[in-house]
Amino acid sequence: MLTVELNLFQGLAIAALVYTLGSFLIRKVPLLGKYCIPAPVVGGLIYALLHLLLRGTGVLEVVFDPTLQDFFMTIFFTSVGFTASFRLLKRGGKQVFIFLGIAIVMVVLQNLLGVGLATVFDLDSRLGLCMGSIPMVGGHGTAGSMGDMLDKMGVMGAKTVAIASATYGLLSGSMLGGPLARRRIAQNDLHSTGEDIESAGDLPEVEGVGVDTRHAALTSTQKFTSAAIFLGIASGVGTLISGFLDQFMTFPPYIGAMLAAAILRNIWDATGGYMPHEEISITGSVCLSLFLSFALMGLRLWELAELALPMIVILLAQTVLMAIYAYFVVFNLLGRDYESSVMTTAFCGFGMGATANAMANMQAVTDKYGPAPQAYFVVPLVGSLFIDFFNASIITIFLNLLG
């Protein structure tokens, strides 16, 4: 069988084409957009299936330099760290802390369920994490990074299982949330009492802490340069933090960069300094797309054959867990009102897929029943800013306990 080795730049070219293919298909197939399937996942799965066919028939195997994959992964998670503003967390009030607490408990339950059922099927218990909160709460970004780390730790098929589970989570979380919210609304005769989110002027922005008019005249080039400087410093300092933390526990390679970025963000918040939040976010999004393209290109789908039955059982169990938890726990603890019903549908989205799915779920419900401004503040604040920190920390604890 012919083996083709792609260098760093050739791999980047293929990753860019994979993303372009996914973007094209999302525009042409409305169902993909409806369920918020990321473009690199669509294009990457097609690439992985084609690679499986070529390798299975003994025609061709493709390998590529993973250096850029690791780089894009680190920069993306560094950008996530810059969103962790404790000033915003405090400003969000009681509901933010309740929603965050509910989400943290869900992370623990997902991992207990995944590890427990993996043990029942006589699998590596760490593989259960790849069908737990790694793909469910973490989404494709965490699935690709954590899965790759577990692969290197000797957990066979970890990244492939994690990314496949994340794709399942996107679909199931999108389909599960709406019916649960609609049932609660109908049962309790709930109605919207909030003003439209676009006119709710008292809601603070999630990404920043307000409009900085002093720096409004900066050009896009200057802002993106500043963003690159912040990301570069945080990722560099992060390697030192990771080196220190690794003396005590096994942490994901990006956790130091996330912590360094969070520290810088809160120092800048305290001093009133300028930070290009939007440009940092955009840079992170670009890096996530390319990282996922690389991650999907590296899928070894042939490893899923013997794991098909355990995966089906465990993922269906995760779906049942989410349905019960969202319907009975999330709705009741958040107040049993219309806002809590909207946050219930959102919880299904980001608890099994991503914050984008949560927002899509909320949009579908509020388009029919009316605005829910509090939900539109609480959900992205928790889903985009804080849950990744807690998810990574809890996964790390599980990994160290499981050895």
Tab-separated table of C-alpha atoms in Angstrom:
chain	number	residue	atom	x	y	z
A	1	MET	CA	0.000	0.000	0.000
A	2	LEU	CA	1.282	3.439	-0.935
A	3	THR	CA	1.894	5.794	2.004
A	4	VAL	CA	1.881	9.550	1.370
A	5	GLU	CA	3.449	11.786	4.027
A	6	LEU	CA	2.316	15.404	3.976
A	7	ASN	CA	4.608	18.075	5.375
A	8	LEU	CA	3.417	20.975	7.514
A	9	PHE	CA	2.350	23.199	4.608
A	10	GLN	CA	0.797	20.417	2.537
A	11	GLY	CA	-1.241	19.337	5.563
A	12	LEU	CA	-2.432	22.922	6.031
A	13	ALA	CA	-3.527	23.056	2.392
A	14	ILE	CA	-5.564	19.865	2.758
A	15	ALA	CA	-7.102	21.142	6.036
A	16	ALA	CA	-8.125	24.367	4.269
A	17	LEU	CA	-9.727	22.370	1.445
A	18	VAL	CA	-11.544	20.172	3.980
A	19	TYR	CA	-12.995	23.273	5.640
A	20	THR	CA	-13.978	24.759	2.264
A	21	LEU	CA	-15.768	21.541	1.282
A	22	GLY	CA	-17.682	21.542	4.562
A	23	SER	CA	-18.704	25.196	4.143
A	24	PHE	CA	-19.940	24.497	0.624
A	25	LEU	CA	-22.034	21.522	1.718
A	26	ILE	CA	-23.591	23.425	4.636
A	27	ARG	CA	-24.751	26.093	2.200
A	28	LYS	CA	-26.217	23.457	-0.114
A	29	VAL	CA	-27.748	21.106	2.497
A	30	PRO	CA	-30.052	23.059	4.873
A	31	LEU	CA	-30.301	20.138	7.323
A	32	LEU	CA	-26.618	20.540	8.215
A	33	GLY	CA	-27.106	24.190	9.089
A	34	LYS	CA	-30.275	23.423	11.046
A	35	TYR	CA	-28.359	21.194	13.455
A	36	CYS	CA	-25.335	23.543	13.639
A	37	ILE	CA	-22.874	20.964	12.329
A	38	PRO	CA	-19.490	22.761	11.995
A	39	ALA	CA	-18.039	23.044	8.502
A	40	PRO	CA	-14.752	21.261	9.367
A	41	VAL	CA	-16.751	18.352	10.795
A	42	VAL	CA	-18.754	17.948	7.589
A	43	GLY	CA	-15.730	18.182	5.314
A	44	GLY	CA	-13.528	16.222	7.694
A	45	LEU	CA	-15.927	13.282	7.939
A	46	ILE	CA	-16.038	13.051	4.150
A	47	TYR	CA	-12.235	13.070	4.075
A	48	ALA	CA	-12.092	10.426	6.817
A	49	LEU	CA	-14.573	8.178	4.975
A	50	LEU	CA	-12.618	8.519	1.747
A	51	HIS	CA	-9.386	7.743	3.608
A	52	LEU	CA	-11.075	4.695	5.181
A	53	LEU	CA	-12.074	3.436	1.728
A	54	LEU	CA	-8.619	3.951	0.238
A	55	ARG	CA	-6.860	2.368	3.186
A	56	GLY	CA	-9.335	-0.515	3.446
A	57	THR	CA	-8.820	-1.415	-0.201
A	58	GLY	CA	-5.043	-1.248	0.189
A	59	VAL	CA	-4.654	1.682	-2.202
A	60	LEU	CA	-3.379	4.577	-0.108
A	61	GLU	CA	-2.689	5.782	3.413
A	62	VAL	CA	-2.086	9.468	4.164
A	63	VAL	CA	-0.195	10.794	7.184
A	64	PHE	CA	0.536	14.436	7.997
A	65	ASP	CA	2.692	16.526	10.307
A	66	PRO	CA	0.591	17.284	13.461
A	67	THR	CA	2.562	20.408	14.454
A	68	LEU	CA	-0.001	22.893	13.153
A	69	GLN	CA	-2.861	20.907	14.660
A	70	ASP	CA	-1.308	21.343	18.107
A	71	PHE	CA	-0.621	25.031	17.419
A	72	PHE	CA	-4.181	25.816	16.329
A	73	MET	CA	-5.570	23.852	19.278
A	74	THR	CA	-3.517	25.837	21.785
A	75	ILE	CA	-4.383	29.211	20.281
A	76	PHE	CA	-8.090	28.357	20.260
A	77	PHE	CA	-8.149	27.361	23.922
A	78	THR	CA	-6.071	30.422	24.767
A	79	SER	CA	-8.769	32.578	23.176
A	80	VAL	CA	-11.349	30.762	25.325
A	81	GLY	CA	-9.322	31.665	28.409
A	82	PHE	CA	-9.555	35.352	27.523
A	83	THR	CA	-13.355	35.177	27.849
A	84	ALA	CA	-13.171	34.204	31.545
A	85	SER	CA	-14.051	37.549	33.097
A	86	PHE	CA	-14.989	37.230	36.745
A	87	ARG	CA	-16.425	40.724	36.592
A	88	LEU	CA	-19.017	39.411	34.134
A	89	LEU	CA	-19.661	36.331	36.246
A	90	LYS	CA	-20.414	38.519	39.249
A	91	ARG	CA	-22.572	40.819	37.156
A	92	GLY	CA	-24.646	37.878	35.924
A	93	GLY	CA	-26.202	37.316	39.335
A	94	LYS	CA	-27.683	34.291	41.028
A	95	GLN	CA	-28.958	32.532	37.897
A	96	VAL	CA	-25.475	32.368	36.384
A	97	PHE	CA	-24.083	30.584	39.431
A	98	ILE	CA	-27.043	28.187	39.575
A	99	PHE	CA	-26.750	27.354	35.875
A	100	LEU	CA	-22.978	26.886	36.214
A	101	GLY	CA	-23.446	24.619	39.246
A	102	ILE	CA	-26.025	22.524	37.392
A	103	ALA	CA	-23.639	22.213	34.449
A	104	ILE	CA	-20.730	21.133	36.674
A	105	VAL	CA	-22.855	18.378	38.242
A	106	MET	CA	-23.825	17.255	34.730
A	107	VAL	CA	-20.153	16.984	33.762
A	108	VAL	CA	-19.531	14.646	36.719
A	109	LEU	CA	-22.614	12.531	35.948
A	110	GLN	CA	-21.705	12.169	32.272
A	111	ASN	CA	-18.239	10.923	33.173
A	112	LEU	CA	-19.497	8.540	35.847
A	113	LEU	CA	-21.959	7.072	33.353
A	114	GLY	CA	-19.386	6.813	30.564
A	115	VAL	CA	-16.703	5.234	32.752
A	116	GLY	CA	-19.189	2.898	34.420
A	117	LEU	CA	-20.625	1.535	31.174
A	118	ALA	CA	-17.166	1.289	29.579
A	119	THR	CA	-16.174	-0.942	32.501
A	120	VAL	CA	-19.304	-3.065	31.975
A	121	PHE	CA	-18.249	-3.620	28.347
A	122	ASP	CA	-14.711	-4.450	29.503
A	123	LEU	CA	-13.236	-1.423	27.752
A	124	ASP	CA	-10.473	0.868	28.974
A	125	SER	CA	-12.330	2.957	31.551
A	126	ARG	CA	-10.639	6.087	30.199
A	127	LEU	CA	-12.401	5.459	26.894
A	128	GLY	CA	-15.637	6.091	28.785
A	129	LEU	CA	-14.545	9.712	29.205
A	130	CYS	CA	-14.483	9.929	25.399
A	131	MET	CA	-18.218	9.181	25.525
A	132	GLY	CA	-18.735	11.378	28.589
A	133	SER	CA	-18.187	15.088	29.118
A	134	ILE	CA	-15.209	15.270	26.746
A	135	PRO	CA	-17.489	15.243	23.662
A	136	MET	CA	-20.809	16.029	25.333
A	137	VAL	CA	-20.092	19.271	27.205
A	138	GLY	CA	-16.721	19.826	25.530
A	139	GLY	CA	-17.866	19.492	21.920
A	140	HIS	CA	-15.574	18.849	18.977
A	141	GLY	CA	-12.801	21.156	20.203
A	142	THR	CA	-12.309	19.301	23.481
A	143	ALA	CA	-12.950	15.958	21.782
A	144	GLY	CA	-10.142	16.553	19.310
A	145	SER	CA	-7.627	17.777	21.879
A	146	MET	CA	-8.415	15.392	24.738
A	147	GLY	CA	-8.869	12.483	22.350
A	148	ASP	CA	-5.453	13.096	20.866
A	149	MET	CA	-3.917	13.256	24.346
A	150	LEU	CA	-5.574	9.970	25.331
A	151	ASP	CA	-4.408	8.356	22.094
A	152	LYS	CA	-0.857	9.260	23.070
A	153	MET	CA	-1.504	7.768	26.531
A	154	GLY	CA	-2.314	4.437	24.884
A	155	VAL	CA	-6.123	4.582	24.877
A	156	MET	CA	-6.805	2.960	21.515
A	157	GLY	CA	-9.300	4.837	19.365
A	158	ALA	CA	-9.808	7.667	21.859
A	159	LYS	CA	-9.862	10.582	19.423
A	160	THR	CA	-12.015	8.759	16.879
A	161	VAL	CA	-14.552	7.759	19.539
A	162	ALA	CA	-14.583	11.253	21.077
A	163	ILE	CA	-15.173	13.057	17.780
A	164	ALA	CA	-17.813	10.548	16.663
A	165	SER	CA	-19.536	11.013	20.031
A	166	ALA	CA	-19.356	14.799	19.696
A	167	THR	CA	-21.066	14.599	16.301
A	168	TYR	CA	-23.799	12.428	17.789
A	169	GLY	CA	-24.147	14.925	20.637
A	170	LEU	CA	-24.693	17.830	18.244
A	171	LEU	CA	-27.558	16.020	16.558
A	172	SER	CA	-29.219	14.595	19.663
A	173	GLY	CA	-28.852	17.789	21.711
A	174	SER	CA	-30.498	19.781	18.942
A	175	MET	CA	-33.417	17.355	18.606
A	176	LEU	CA	-33.907	16.808	22.349
A	177	GLY	CA	-34.090	20.371	23.642
A	178	GLY	CA	-37.113	21.710	21.773
A	179	PRO	CA	-39.638	18.995	22.732
A	180	LEU	CA	-38.653	19.176	26.422
A	181	ALA	CA	-39.100	22.954	26.563
A	182	ARG	CA	-42.378	22.891	24.659
A	183	ARG	CA	-43.763	20.232	27.004
A	184	ARG	CA	-42.886	22.277	30.090
A	185	ILE	CA	-44.372	25.434	28.558
A	186	ALA	CA	-47.625	23.646	27.709
A	187	GLN	CA	-47.862	21.811	31.050
A	188	ASN	CA	-47.389	24.937	33.140
A	189	ASP	CA	-49.079	27.431	30.784
A	190	LEU	CA	-45.917	29.550	30.704
A	191	HIS	CA	-45.596	32.847	28.859
A	192	SER	CA	-42.815	35.234	27.991
A	193	THR	CA	-42.605	38.299	30.217
A	194	GLY	CA	-39.341	39.759	28.905
A	195	GLU	CA	-38.662	42.336	26.248
A	196	ASP	CA	-36.981	41.407	23.009
A	197	ILE	CA	-33.291	40.625	23.529
A	198	GLU	CA	-32.309	43.246	20.969
A	199	SER	CA	-34.024	45.993	22.964
A	200	ALA	CA	-32.934	44.824	26.400
A	201	GLY	CA	-30.412	47.583	26.841
A	202	ASP	CA	-29.519	46.698	30.428
A	203	LEU	CA	-27.961	43.384	29.446
A	204	PRO	CA	-24.142	43.525	29.455
A	205	GLU	CA	-22.175	42.118	26.563
A	206	VAL	CA	-20.627	38.700	26.982
A	207	GLU	CA	-17.353	39.115	25.174
A	208	GLY	CA	-16.253	42.393	26.655
A	209	VAL	CA	-17.135	44.742	29.459
A	210	GLY	CA	-18.554	47.538	27.328
A	211	VAL	CA	-17.598	49.637	24.341
A	212	ASP	CA	-14.168	51.251	24.641
A	213	THR	CA	-14.576	54.525	22.750
A	214	ARG	CA	-10.970	55.501	23.474
A	215	HIS	CA	-9.741	52.845	21.065
A	216	ALA	CA	-12.527	53.034	18.486
A	217	ALA	CA	-10.175	54.704	15.988
A	218	LEU	CA	-7.720	51.790	15.929
A	219	THR	CA	-7.522	50.043	12.563
A	220	SER	CA	-8.407	46.394	12.123
A	221	THR	CA	-4.736	45.638	11.532
A	222	GLN	CA	-3.765	47.222	14.845
A	223	LYS	CA	-6.519	45.388	16.704
A	224	PHE	CA	-5.635	42.010	15.229
A	225	THR	CA	-1.966	42.660	15.932
A	226	SER	CA	-2.858	43.380	19.563
A	227	ALA	CA	-4.927	40.195	19.637
A	228	ALA	CA	-1.976	38.195	18.314
A	229	ILE	CA	0.294	39.711	20.974
A	230	PHE	CA	-2.124	38.818	23.786
A	231	LEU	CA	-2.569	35.275	22.442
A	232	GLY	CA	1.164	34.828	21.937
A	233	ILE	CA	2.081	35.986	25.440
A	234	ALA	CA	-0.622	33.891	27.104
A	235	SER	CA	0.229	30.730	25.171
A	236	GLY	CA	3.923	31.164	25.940
A	237	VAL	CA	3.382	31.798	29.646
A	238	GLY	CA	0.935	28.903	29.574
A	239	THR	CA	3.715	26.425	28.804
A	240	LEU	CA	5.383	27.398	32.082
A	241	ILE	CA	2.112	26.972	33.988
A	242	SER	CA	1.499	23.602	32.351
A	243	GLY	CA	5.030	22.472	33.204
A	244	PHE	CA	4.427	23.372	36.842
A	245	LEU	CA	1.004	21.719	37.019
A	246	ASP	CA	2.243	18.522	35.371
A	247	GLN	CA	4.455	17.912	38.408
A	248	PHE	CA	1.290	17.155	40.384
A	249	MET	CA	-1.315	15.825	37.914
A	250	THR	CA	-1.689	15.013	34.218
A	251	PHE	CA	-3.320	18.044	32.609
A	252	PRO	CA	-4.376	18.674	28.996
A	253	PRO	CA	-1.583	20.524	27.190
A	254	TYR	CA	-3.686	23.646	26.673
A	255	ILE	CA	-4.811	24.153	30.270
A	256	GLY	CA	-1.818	26.356	31.143
A	257	ALA	CA	-2.552	28.672	28.228
A	258	MET	CA	-6.205	28.961	29.270
A	259	LEU	CA	-5.206	29.846	32.819
A	260	ALA	CA	-2.618	32.392	31.668
A	261	ALA	CA	-5.205	34.022	29.390
A	262	ALA	CA	-7.777	34.150	32.201
A	263	ILE	CA	-5.250	35.809	34.515
A	264	LEU	CA	-4.345	38.392	31.860
A	265	ARG	CA	-8.016	39.075	31.124
A	266	ASN	CA	-8.866	39.768	34.745
A	267	ILE	CA	-5.761	41.915	35.284
A	268	TRP	CA	-6.822	44.015	32.280
A	269	ASP	CA	-10.392	44.206	33.600
A	270	ALA	CA	-9.117	45.442	36.967
A	271	THR	CA	-6.852	48.106	35.444
A	272	GLY	CA	-9.301	49.252	32.792
A	273	GLY	CA	-6.796	48.477	30.038
A	274	TYR	CA	-7.766	47.919	26.414
A	275	MET	CA	-8.142	44.374	25.127
A	276	PRO	CA	-9.321	43.512	21.574
A	277	HIS	CA	-11.979	41.002	22.653
A	278	GLU	CA	-13.655	40.642	19.267
A	279	GLU	CA	-10.377	40.151	17.420
A	280	ILE	CA	-9.205	37.557	19.954
A	281	SER	CA	-12.510	35.721	19.530
A	282	ILE	CA	-12.297	35.803	15.738
A	283	THR	CA	-8.711	34.546	15.769
A	284	GLY	CA	-9.750	31.747	18.110
A	285	SER	CA	-12.639	30.791	15.829
A	286	VAL	CA	-10.322	30.598	12.810
A	287	CYS	CA	-7.905	28.409	14.752
A	288	LEU	CA	-10.744	26.166	15.940
A	289	SER	CA	-11.910	25.604	12.366
A	290	LEU	CA	-8.431	24.639	11.182
A	291	PHE	CA	-7.745	22.544	14.294
A	292	LEU	CA	-10.974	20.597	13.751
A	293	SER	CA	-10.114	20.113	10.080
A	294	PHE	CA	-6.805	18.552	11.101
A	295	ALA	CA	-8.466	16.499	13.856
A	296	LEU	CA	-11.093	15.072	11.487
A	297	MET	CA	-8.415	14.338	8.882
A	298	GLY	CA	-6.678	12.221	11.509
A	299	LEU	CA	-9.700	10.055	12.311
A	300	ARG	CA	-9.039	6.328	12.138
A	301	LEU	CA	-12.564	5.156	11.456
A	302	TRP	CA	-11.470	1.550	11.165
A	303	GLU	CA	-11.021	1.567	14.941
A	304	LEU	CA	-14.782	2.051	15.465
A	305	ALA	CA	-15.829	-1.369	14.166
A	306	GLU	CA	-15.379	-3.310	17.401
A	307	LEU	CA	-16.659	-0.386	19.508
A	308	ALA	CA	-19.961	0.058	17.660
A	309	LEU	CA	-22.240	-1.697	20.187
A	310	PRO	CA	-20.690	-0.155	23.337
A	311	MET	CA	-20.812	3.311	21.725
A	312	ILE	CA	-24.470	2.965	20.791
A	313	VAL	CA	-25.424	1.854	24.302
A	314	ILE	CA	-23.351	4.502	26.089
A	315	LEU	CA	-24.463	7.385	23.862
A	316	LEU	CA	-28.118	6.403	24.161
A	317	ALA	CA	-27.646	6.262	27.936
A	318	GLN	CA	-26.135	9.767	27.840
A	319	THR	CA	-29.185	10.972	25.912
A	320	VAL	CA	-31.566	9.515	28.502
A	321	LEU	CA	-29.495	11.043	31.311
A	322	MET	CA	-29.636	14.467	29.651
A	323	ALA	CA	-33.395	14.250	29.061
A	324	ILE	CA	-34.132	13.333	32.685
A	325	TYR	CA	-31.671	15.853	34.126
A	326	ALA	CA	-32.817	18.745	31.936
A	327	TYR	CA	-36.531	18.038	32.382
A	328	PHE	CA	-36.577	17.509	36.130
A	329	VAL	CA	-33.453	19.184	37.559
A	330	VAL	CA	-32.615	22.127	35.288
A	331	PHE	CA	-36.194	23.361	34.908
A	332	ASN	CA	-37.019	23.092	38.612
A	333	LEU	CA	-33.814	24.586	40.003
A	334	LEU	CA	-33.908	27.556	37.634
A	335	GLY	CA	-37.364	28.661	38.772
A	336	ARG	CA	-40.069	26.685	36.902
A	337	ASP	CA	-40.943	29.724	34.776
A	338	TYR	CA	-40.754	30.576	31.081
A	339	GLU	CA	-37.102	31.641	31.290
A	340	SER	CA	-36.197	28.315	32.921
A	341	SER	CA	-37.979	26.391	30.159
A	342	VAL	CA	-35.882	28.243	27.568
A	343	MET	CA	-32.716	27.518	29.561
A	344	THR	CA	-33.782	23.855	29.678
A	345	THR	CA	-33.723	23.593	25.890
A	346	ALA	CA	-30.406	25.469	25.862
A	347	PHE	CA	-28.929	23.086	28.416
A	348	CYS	CA	-29.625	20.155	26.101
A	349	GLY	CA	-27.808	21.981	23.317
A	350	PHE	CA	-24.605	22.892	25.101
A	351	GLY	CA	-24.641	19.860	27.427
A	352	MET	CA	-24.524	17.488	24.455
A	353	GLY	CA	-22.996	19.609	21.751
A	354	ALA	CA	-21.912	23.211	21.882
A	355	THR	CA	-23.034	26.696	22.868
A	356	ALA	CA	-24.014	27.315	19.236
A	357	ASN	CA	-26.532	24.485	19.538
A	358	ALA	CA	-27.821	25.972	22.779
A	359	MET	CA	-28.414	29.308	21.069
A	360	ALA	CA	-30.108	27.605	18.101
A	361	ASN	CA	-32.382	25.684	20.495
A	362	MET	CA	-33.310	28.884	22.336
A	363	GLN	CA	-33.961	30.696	19.082
A	364	ALA	CA	-36.401	28.008	17.947
A	365	VAL	CA	-38.367	28.227	21.212
A	366	THR	CA	-38.363	32.030	21.559
A	367	ASP	CA	-39.386	32.512	17.934
A	368	LYS	CA	-42.601	30.651	18.780
A	369	TYR	CA	-43.297	31.633	22.398
A	370	GLY	CA	-41.610	35.013	22.857
A	371	PRO	CA	-38.313	36.509	24.080
A	372	ALA	CA	-36.320	35.294	27.090
A	373	PRO	CA	-33.630	37.956	27.693
A	374	GLN	CA	-32.303	36.449	30.933
A	375	ALA	CA	-31.715	33.104	29.233
A	376	TYR	CA	-29.886	34.839	26.402
A	377	PHE	CA	-27.479	36.301	28.946
A	378	VAL	CA	-26.969	33.344	31.288
A	379	VAL	CA	-26.473	30.547	28.750
A	380	PRO	CA	-23.687	32.040	26.574
A	381	LEU	CA	-21.962	33.434	29.664
A	382	VAL	CA	-21.695	29.964	31.210
A	383	GLY	CA	-21.375	27.993	27.977
A	384	SER	CA	-18.730	30.170	26.369
A	385	LEU	CA	-16.780	31.473	29.341
A	386	PHE	CA	-16.622	29.131	32.304
A	387	ILE	CA	-17.725	25.564	31.663
A	388	ASP	CA	-14.583	24.679	29.657
A	389	PHE	CA	-12.410	25.392	32.704
A	390	PHE	CA	-14.480	23.203	34.978
A	391	ASN	CA	-14.901	20.479	32.375
A	392	ALA	CA	-11.144	20.245	31.773
A	393	SER	CA	-10.461	20.203	35.503
A	394	ILE	CA	-12.996	17.451	36.202
A	395	ILE	CA	-11.760	15.339	33.291
A	396	THR	CA	-8.212	15.741	34.623
A	397	ILE	CA	-9.300	14.504	38.043
A	398	PHE	CA	-10.995	11.473	36.472
A	399	LEU	CA	-7.916	10.695	34.351
A	400	ASN	CA	-5.632	10.775	37.359
A	401	LEU	CA	-7.995	8.654	39.444
A	402	LEU	CA	-8.291	6.096	36.634
A	403	GLY	CA	-4.527	6.027	36.169
